[in-house]
């Protein structure tokens, strides 16, 4: 599946309808993968040999073939197996790739061409599908989840069995992960990573930072496999042992190695699930299918495709650890809800109007010795390094009488950080503007008028596809010698504006001991934002990540 360099959050091919306990978004019909290409089913094997097509059938052929929905990696071995049950004049079985979302929608909608058998890559999708009466048959293959390591990263000593934190540290920022709603190994691995960070505030913040980075990159598993032999693009990433085995078969000169997490290994398991009431799914057809997929031939085909079969412990990837850590349980429904919500929050794009205090008091010393304006400038630079390049950001400054009686002035309009004007990126222009801030300092602190004006500007240019916010960096209380709105007046107006269907959060960052934190908190609470004090530039990272965590799920 193709991605843009900074994709909008995707709801995912594994996301299922009717599962409000773990999804906040609606299932869109546009995302449903069609189970058939038309009124007649055909299956073309990976080697190009065409299989029989339903059309002119022999008299003893079933009226409808047994349709099997499965994953992309299982489609070819299953197709090879069912070809044993088909003949030149009879199509008894048809195999196609379908996501859990597609299967659920086809069955819930009584599609006449819905599958009668489903072979997903984990039983958890049966649990989450909302389909009633599923009958679980044999598990025909398994594959442990692993971390694939390209050759260019092997010098990082990432091999064998390592704790999750070690894997992440030694890959040096070159670790990717597919959307967990799209990829079961990614989902299982995200659970392991989250558990390794623990439930503390610091641990949650580290996890959020990692997810922000991964969710704004082109980290589709298919892309990372394609990039694996490119030293400039290669990343380590979670996948299955079977995927690595298949890749290495085709790329003998640039094979992937694997590392497994010490905390435990999640297993992909491919169960046969019978869907009652589907066309072609009578007892005789189902029994014929289960005999095919549990035969000695089936075991051979699965092994040759890189899968393990029940009871086997021999790795299918050369050099992989022979002895694996204990298997970890599948994510519970609660786990799934938390993981997908955390990813979805982090994946949302931001539209951020930064408003910087340049009043005279910003030349005073901050608690740790630097001037307050330098602390704000450096904190802004740290923020620019932390935020995804797809972030939209503009810059204002404020102090009394910036433009006539107006307390604020636009320095740079809202643009993506990676957009360019005259050969310079928005990010570089913001960095250059921040460097000039010490020379801009003058006047008093016209805080309340500026907050209201910035809020109105953010709503006037509201982008419903992004998280819209105003970030105010200031060292003090409102000291507007030109008059202006009161705190109560500001709070009342912000609450009124909140009701117009364009939510904008205000994040206030204090950089000096004279900061009126009580007033800042009231402003933040009125808009669903936050108010915090930054004592050093790196605190901006935590403030940004805390804002991400506090987004609505």
PDB file of C-alpha atoms in Angstrom, residues 6-186:
ATOM      1  CA  UNK A   6       3.878  12.494   5.753  1.00  0.00           C
ATOM      2  CA  UNK A   7       0.549  10.715   5.574  1.00  0.00           C
ATOM      3  CA  UNK A   8      -2.634  11.795   7.188  1.00  0.00           C
ATOM      4  CA  UNK A   9      -3.671   9.337   9.912  1.00  0.00           C
ATOM      5  CA  UNK A  10      -5.184   6.187   8.436  1.00  0.00           C
ATOM      6  CA  UNK A  11      -7.951   4.257  10.085  1.00  0.00           C
ATOM      7  CA  UNK A  12      -6.307   1.020   8.958  1.00  0.00           C
ATOM      8  CA  UNK A  13      -7.249  -2.101   7.111  1.00  0.00           C
ATOM      9  CA  UNK A  14      -7.658  -4.071  10.342  1.00  0.00           C
ATOM     10  CA  UNK A  15     -10.077  -1.583  11.853  1.00  0.00           C
ATOM     11  CA  UNK A  16     -13.470  -3.203  12.155  1.00  0.00           C
ATOM     12  CA  UNK A  17     -17.026  -1.863  12.150  1.00  0.00           C
ATOM     13  CA  UNK A  18     -19.149  -1.780  15.260  1.00  0.00           C
ATOM     14  CA  UNK A  19     -16.126  -1.796  17.576  1.00  0.00           C
ATOM     15  CA  UNK A  20     -16.642   1.482  19.398  1.00  0.00           C
ATOM     16  CA  UNK A  21     -14.664   0.270  22.383  1.00  0.00           C
ATOM     17  CA  UNK A  22     -11.427   0.694  20.482  1.00  0.00           C
ATOM     18  CA  UNK A  23     -12.178   2.914  17.500  1.00  0.00           C
ATOM     19  CA  UNK A  24     -13.375   6.505  17.576  1.00  0.00           C
ATOM     20  CA  UNK A  25     -13.648   6.875  13.848  1.00  0.00           C
ATOM     21  CA  UNK A  26     -16.437   5.669  11.539  1.00  0.00           C
ATOM     22  CA  UNK A  27     -15.808   2.845   9.131  1.00  0.00           C
ATOM     23  CA  UNK A  28     -15.692   4.305   5.630  1.00  0.00           C
ATOM     24  CA  UNK A  29     -16.966   2.229   2.758  1.00  0.00           C
ATOM     25  CA  UNK A  30     -14.203   3.649   0.603  1.00  0.00           C
ATOM     26  CA  UNK A  31     -11.708   1.609   2.626  1.00  0.00           C
ATOM     27  CA  UNK A  32     -13.435  -1.695   2.099  1.00  0.00           C
ATOM     28  CA  UNK A  33     -11.265  -3.966   0.004  1.00  0.00           C
ATOM     29  CA  UNK A  34     -13.454  -5.704  -2.541  1.00  0.00           C
ATOM     30  CA  UNK A  35     -13.561  -9.427  -2.106  1.00  0.00           C
ATOM     31  CA  UNK A  36     -14.185  -9.950  -5.809  1.00  0.00           C
ATOM     32  CA  UNK A  37     -13.305  -8.138  -8.987  1.00  0.00           C
ATOM     33  CA  UNK A  38     -16.677  -8.654 -10.641  1.00  0.00           C
ATOM     34  CA  UNK A  39     -19.481 -11.128 -11.037  1.00  0.00           C
ATOM     35  CA  UNK A  40     -17.161 -14.019 -11.803  1.00  0.00           C
ATOM     36  CA  UNK A  41     -14.266 -15.100  -9.615  1.00  0.00           C
ATOM     37  CA  UNK A  42     -10.864 -15.941 -11.030  1.00  0.00           C
ATOM     38  CA  UNK A  43      -7.590 -16.698  -9.320  1.00  0.00           C
ATOM     39  CA  UNK A  44      -4.198 -16.190 -10.862  1.00  0.00           C
ATOM     40  CA  UNK A  45      -1.290 -17.909  -9.171  1.00  0.00           C
ATOM     41  CA  UNK A  46       1.889 -16.010  -8.354  1.00  0.00           C
ATOM     42  CA  UNK A  47       3.793 -17.811 -11.125  1.00  0.00           C
ATOM     43  CA  UNK A  48       1.312 -16.611 -13.723  1.00  0.00           C
ATOM     44  CA  UNK A  49      -0.444 -19.935 -14.312  1.00  0.00           C
ATOM     45  CA  UNK A  50      -4.114 -19.275 -14.680  1.00  0.00           C
ATOM     46  CA  UNK A  51      -6.470 -21.339 -12.577  1.00  0.00           C
ATOM     47  CA  UNK A  52      -9.880 -22.560 -13.743  1.00  0.00           C
ATOM     48  CA  UNK A  53     -12.500 -19.856 -13.973  1.00  0.00           C
ATOM     49  CA  UNK A  54     -16.102 -20.308 -12.938  1.00  0.00           C
ATOM     50  CA  UNK A  55     -18.120 -20.422 -16.142  1.00  0.00           C
ATOM     51  CA  UNK A  56     -18.805 -23.681 -17.929  1.00  0.00           C
ATOM     52  CA  UNK A  57     -18.982 -26.147 -15.036  1.00  0.00           C
ATOM     53  CA  UNK A  58     -19.314 -29.909 -14.934  1.00  0.00           C
ATOM     54  CA  UNK A  59     -22.624 -31.258 -13.686  1.00  0.00           C
ATOM     55  CA  UNK A  60     -21.280 -32.332 -10.274  1.00  0.00           C
ATOM     56  CA  UNK A  61     -19.759 -28.909  -9.571  1.00  0.00           C
ATOM     57  CA  UNK A  62     -21.263 -26.876  -6.714  1.00  0.00           C
ATOM     58  CA  UNK A  63     -23.469 -23.984  -7.693  1.00  0.00           C
ATOM     59  CA  UNK A  64     -21.180 -21.642  -5.738  1.00  0.00           C
ATOM     60  CA  UNK A  65     -17.512 -22.297  -4.979  1.00  0.00           C
ATOM     61  CA  UNK A  66     -16.197 -22.085  -1.446  1.00  0.00           C
ATOM     62  CA  UNK A  67     -14.679 -18.639  -1.143  1.00  0.00           C
ATOM     63  CA  UNK A  68     -11.686 -18.193   1.166  1.00  0.00           C
ATOM     64  CA  UNK A  69     -10.504 -14.783   2.384  1.00  0.00           C
ATOM     65  CA  UNK A  70      -6.966 -14.549   3.739  1.00  0.00           C
ATOM     66  CA  UNK A  71      -3.903 -12.343   4.093  1.00  0.00           C
ATOM     67  CA  UNK A  72      -1.550 -11.355   1.316  1.00  0.00           C
ATOM     68  CA  UNK A  73       1.246 -13.641   2.474  1.00  0.00           C
ATOM     69  CA  UNK A  74      -1.074 -16.669   2.828  1.00  0.00           C
ATOM     70  CA  UNK A  75      -2.804 -16.218  -0.521  1.00  0.00           C
ATOM     71  CA  UNK A  76      -0.183 -17.966  -2.666  1.00  0.00           C
ATOM     72  CA  UNK A  77       0.299 -21.114  -0.527  1.00  0.00           C
ATOM     73  CA  UNK A  78      -3.459 -21.470  -0.043  1.00  0.00           C
ATOM     74  CA  UNK A  79      -4.001 -20.939  -3.739  1.00  0.00           C
ATOM     75  CA  UNK A  80      -1.519 -23.690  -4.521  1.00  0.00           C
ATOM     76  CA  UNK A  81      -3.348 -26.014  -2.156  1.00  0.00           C
ATOM     77  CA  UNK A  82      -6.876 -25.396  -3.386  1.00  0.00           C
ATOM     78  CA  UNK A  83      -5.750 -25.869  -6.970  1.00  0.00           C
ATOM     79  CA  UNK A  84      -5.529 -29.540  -5.963  1.00  0.00           C
ATOM     80  CA  UNK A  85      -9.271 -29.479  -5.351  1.00  0.00           C
ATOM     81  CA  UNK A  86     -10.132 -27.671  -8.578  1.00  0.00           C
ATOM     82  CA  UNK A  87     -10.141 -29.172 -12.047  1.00  0.00           C
ATOM     83  CA  UNK A  88     -10.269 -27.919 -15.604  1.00  0.00           C
ATOM     84  CA  UNK A  89     -14.062 -27.987 -15.606  1.00  0.00           C
ATOM     85  CA  UNK A  90     -14.857 -27.259 -11.958  1.00  0.00           C
ATOM     86  CA  UNK A  91     -13.956 -24.468  -9.574  1.00  0.00           C
ATOM     87  CA  UNK A  92     -14.653 -25.674  -6.049  1.00  0.00           C
ATOM     88  CA  UNK A  93     -12.467 -23.152  -4.197  1.00  0.00           C
ATOM     89  CA  UNK A  94     -11.491 -19.522  -4.739  1.00  0.00           C
ATOM     90  CA  UNK A  95      -8.839 -17.714  -2.678  1.00  0.00           C
ATOM     91  CA  UNK A  96      -8.447 -13.965  -2.444  1.00  0.00           C
ATOM     92  CA  UNK A  97      -6.779 -11.408  -0.222  1.00  0.00           C
ATOM     93  CA  UNK A  98      -9.135  -9.544   2.084  1.00  0.00           C
ATOM     94  CA  UNK A  99      -8.611  -7.456   5.188  1.00  0.00           C
ATOM     95  CA  UNK A 100     -10.547  -8.033   8.416  1.00  0.00           C
ATOM     96  CA  UNK A 101     -12.465  -4.859   7.624  1.00  0.00           C
ATOM     97  CA  UNK A 102     -13.445  -6.175   4.206  1.00  0.00           C
ATOM     98  CA  UNK A 103     -14.499  -9.556   5.575  1.00  0.00           C
ATOM     99  CA  UNK A 104     -16.620  -8.012   8.316  1.00  0.00           C
ATOM    100  CA  UNK A 105     -18.348  -5.603   5.940  1.00  0.00           C
ATOM    101  CA  UNK A 106     -19.037  -8.307   3.349  1.00  0.00           C
ATOM    102  CA  UNK A 107     -20.580 -10.637   5.919  1.00  0.00           C
ATOM    103  CA  UNK A 108     -22.494  -7.944   7.808  1.00  0.00           C
ATOM    104  CA  UNK A 109     -23.839  -6.696   4.471  1.00  0.00           C
ATOM    105  CA  UNK A 110     -24.832 -10.185   3.218  1.00  0.00           C
ATOM    106  CA  UNK A 111     -22.731  -9.732   0.096  1.00  0.00           C
ATOM    107  CA  UNK A 112     -23.692 -12.640  -2.205  1.00  0.00           C
ATOM    108  CA  UNK A 113     -19.974 -13.178  -2.881  1.00  0.00           C
ATOM    109  CA  UNK A 114     -18.895 -13.079   0.752  1.00  0.00           C
ATOM    110  CA  UNK A 115     -16.342 -15.641   1.962  1.00  0.00           C
ATOM    111  CA  UNK A 116     -17.393 -18.873   3.623  1.00  0.00           C
ATOM    112  CA  UNK A 117     -13.945 -19.379   5.168  1.00  0.00           C
ATOM    113  CA  UNK A 118     -11.630 -16.786   6.646  1.00  0.00           C
ATOM    114  CA  UNK A 119      -7.942 -17.379   7.404  1.00  0.00           C
ATOM    115  CA  UNK A 120      -6.630 -14.223   9.187  1.00  0.00           C
ATOM    116  CA  UNK A 121      -3.158 -13.886  10.692  1.00  0.00           C
ATOM    117  CA  UNK A 122      -4.427 -13.860  14.271  1.00  0.00           C
ATOM    118  CA  UNK A 123      -7.486 -15.125  16.146  1.00  0.00           C
ATOM    119  CA  UNK A 124      -7.823 -11.672  17.698  1.00  0.00           C
ATOM    120  CA  UNK A 125      -9.427 -10.412  14.488  1.00  0.00           C
ATOM    121  CA  UNK A 126     -12.185 -12.973  14.890  1.00  0.00           C
ATOM    122  CA  UNK A 127     -12.779 -11.580  18.369  1.00  0.00           C
ATOM    123  CA  UNK A 128     -12.857  -8.009  17.129  1.00  0.00           C
ATOM    124  CA  UNK A 129     -14.837  -8.610  13.930  1.00  0.00           C
ATOM    125  CA  UNK A 130     -18.267  -8.556  15.518  1.00  0.00           C
ATOM    126  CA  UNK A 131     -19.164 -11.648  13.478  1.00  0.00           C
ATOM    127  CA  UNK A 132     -21.307 -14.113  15.363  1.00  0.00           C
ATOM    128  CA  UNK A 133     -21.218 -17.874  15.075  1.00  0.00           C
ATOM    129  CA  UNK A 134     -17.677 -18.182  13.704  1.00  0.00           C
ATOM    130  CA  UNK A 135     -16.501 -21.773  13.934  1.00  0.00           C
ATOM    131  CA  UNK A 136     -12.796 -22.162  14.528  1.00  0.00           C
ATOM    132  CA  UNK A 137     -11.114 -25.009  12.728  1.00  0.00           C
ATOM    133  CA  UNK A 138      -7.446 -26.008  12.633  1.00  0.00           C
ATOM    134  CA  UNK A 139      -4.546 -23.554  12.785  1.00  0.00           C
ATOM    135  CA  UNK A 140      -2.697 -24.244   9.551  1.00  0.00           C
ATOM    136  CA  UNK A 141       0.485 -22.228  10.142  1.00  0.00           C
ATOM    137  CA  UNK A 142       2.282 -19.923  12.566  1.00  0.00           C
ATOM    138  CA  UNK A 143       5.068 -17.366  12.353  1.00  0.00           C
ATOM    139  CA  UNK A 144       6.787 -15.548  15.225  1.00  0.00           C
ATOM    140  CA  UNK A 145       7.009 -11.772  15.039  1.00  0.00           C
ATOM    141  CA  UNK A 146      10.592 -10.536  14.799  1.00  0.00           C
ATOM    142  CA  UNK A 147      12.484  -7.340  14.084  1.00  0.00           C
ATOM    143  CA  UNK A 148      14.007  -7.368  10.598  1.00  0.00           C
ATOM    144  CA  UNK A 149      17.496  -5.841  10.469  1.00  0.00           C
ATOM    145  CA  UNK A 150      18.971  -4.728   7.109  1.00  0.00           C
ATOM    146  CA  UNK A 151      22.641  -5.353   6.423  1.00  0.00           C
ATOM    147  CA  UNK A 152      23.503  -1.657   6.773  1.00  0.00           C
ATOM    148  CA  UNK A 153      22.427  -1.727  10.442  1.00  0.00           C
ATOM    149  CA  UNK A 154      24.235  -4.869  11.484  1.00  0.00           C
ATOM    150  CA  UNK A 155      27.197  -2.877  12.782  1.00  0.00           C
ATOM    151  CA  UNK A 156      24.883  -1.657  15.538  1.00  0.00           C
ATOM    152  CA  UNK A 157      25.119  -5.108  17.159  1.00  0.00           C
ATOM    153  CA  UNK A 158      21.411  -5.717  16.815  1.00  0.00           C
ATOM    154  CA  UNK A 159      21.084  -9.473  16.629  1.00  0.00           C
ATOM    155  CA  UNK A 160      20.015 -12.511  18.584  1.00  0.00           C
ATOM    156  CA  UNK A 161      17.757 -11.785  21.542  1.00  0.00           C
ATOM    157  CA  UNK A 162      17.711  -8.236  22.935  1.00  0.00           C
ATOM    158  CA  UNK A 163      15.424  -6.169  25.218  1.00  0.00           C
ATOM    159  CA  UNK A 164      13.128  -3.809  23.369  1.00  0.00           C
ATOM    160  CA  UNK A 165      14.898  -0.716  24.710  1.00  0.00           C
ATOM    161  CA  UNK A 166      18.240  -2.049  23.488  1.00  0.00           C
ATOM    162  CA  UNK A 167      16.810  -2.733  20.031  1.00  0.00           C
ATOM    163  CA  UNK A 168      15.492   0.826  19.822  1.00  0.00           C
ATOM    164  CA  UNK A 169      18.700   2.396  21.153  1.00  0.00           C
ATOM    165  CA  UNK A 170      21.077   0.436  18.928  1.00  0.00           C
ATOM    166  CA  UNK A 171      19.148   1.134  15.747  1.00  0.00           C
ATOM    167  CA  UNK A 172      19.896   4.808  16.408  1.00  0.00           C
ATOM    168  CA  UNK A 173      16.625   6.310  15.287  1.00  0.00           C
ATOM    169  CA  UNK A 174      16.447   4.048  12.229  1.00  0.00           C
ATOM    170  CA  UNK A 175      13.540   2.024  13.519  1.00  0.00           C
ATOM    171  CA  UNK A 176      10.203   2.052  11.737  1.00  0.00           C
ATOM    172  CA  UNK A 177       6.798   0.569  12.393  1.00  0.00           C
ATOM    173  CA  UNK A 178       3.730   0.254  10.201  1.00  0.00           C
ATOM    174  CA  UNK A 179       0.377   1.560  11.376  1.00  0.00           C
ATOM    175  CA  UNK A 180      -0.769  -1.055  13.936  1.00  0.00           C
ATOM    176  CA  UNK A 181      -4.265  -0.885  12.457  1.00  0.00           C
ATOM    177  CA  UNK A 182      -2.728  -2.045   9.177  1.00  0.00           C
ATOM    178  CA  UNK A 183      -0.213  -4.611  10.287  1.00  0.00           C
ATOM    179  CA  UNK A 184      -0.543  -7.346  12.916  1.00  0.00           C
ATOM    180  CA  UNK A 185       3.224  -7.684  13.629  1.00  0.00           C
ATOM    181  CA  UNK A 186       3.330  -3.915  14.224  1.00  0.00           C
TER     182      UNK A 186
END
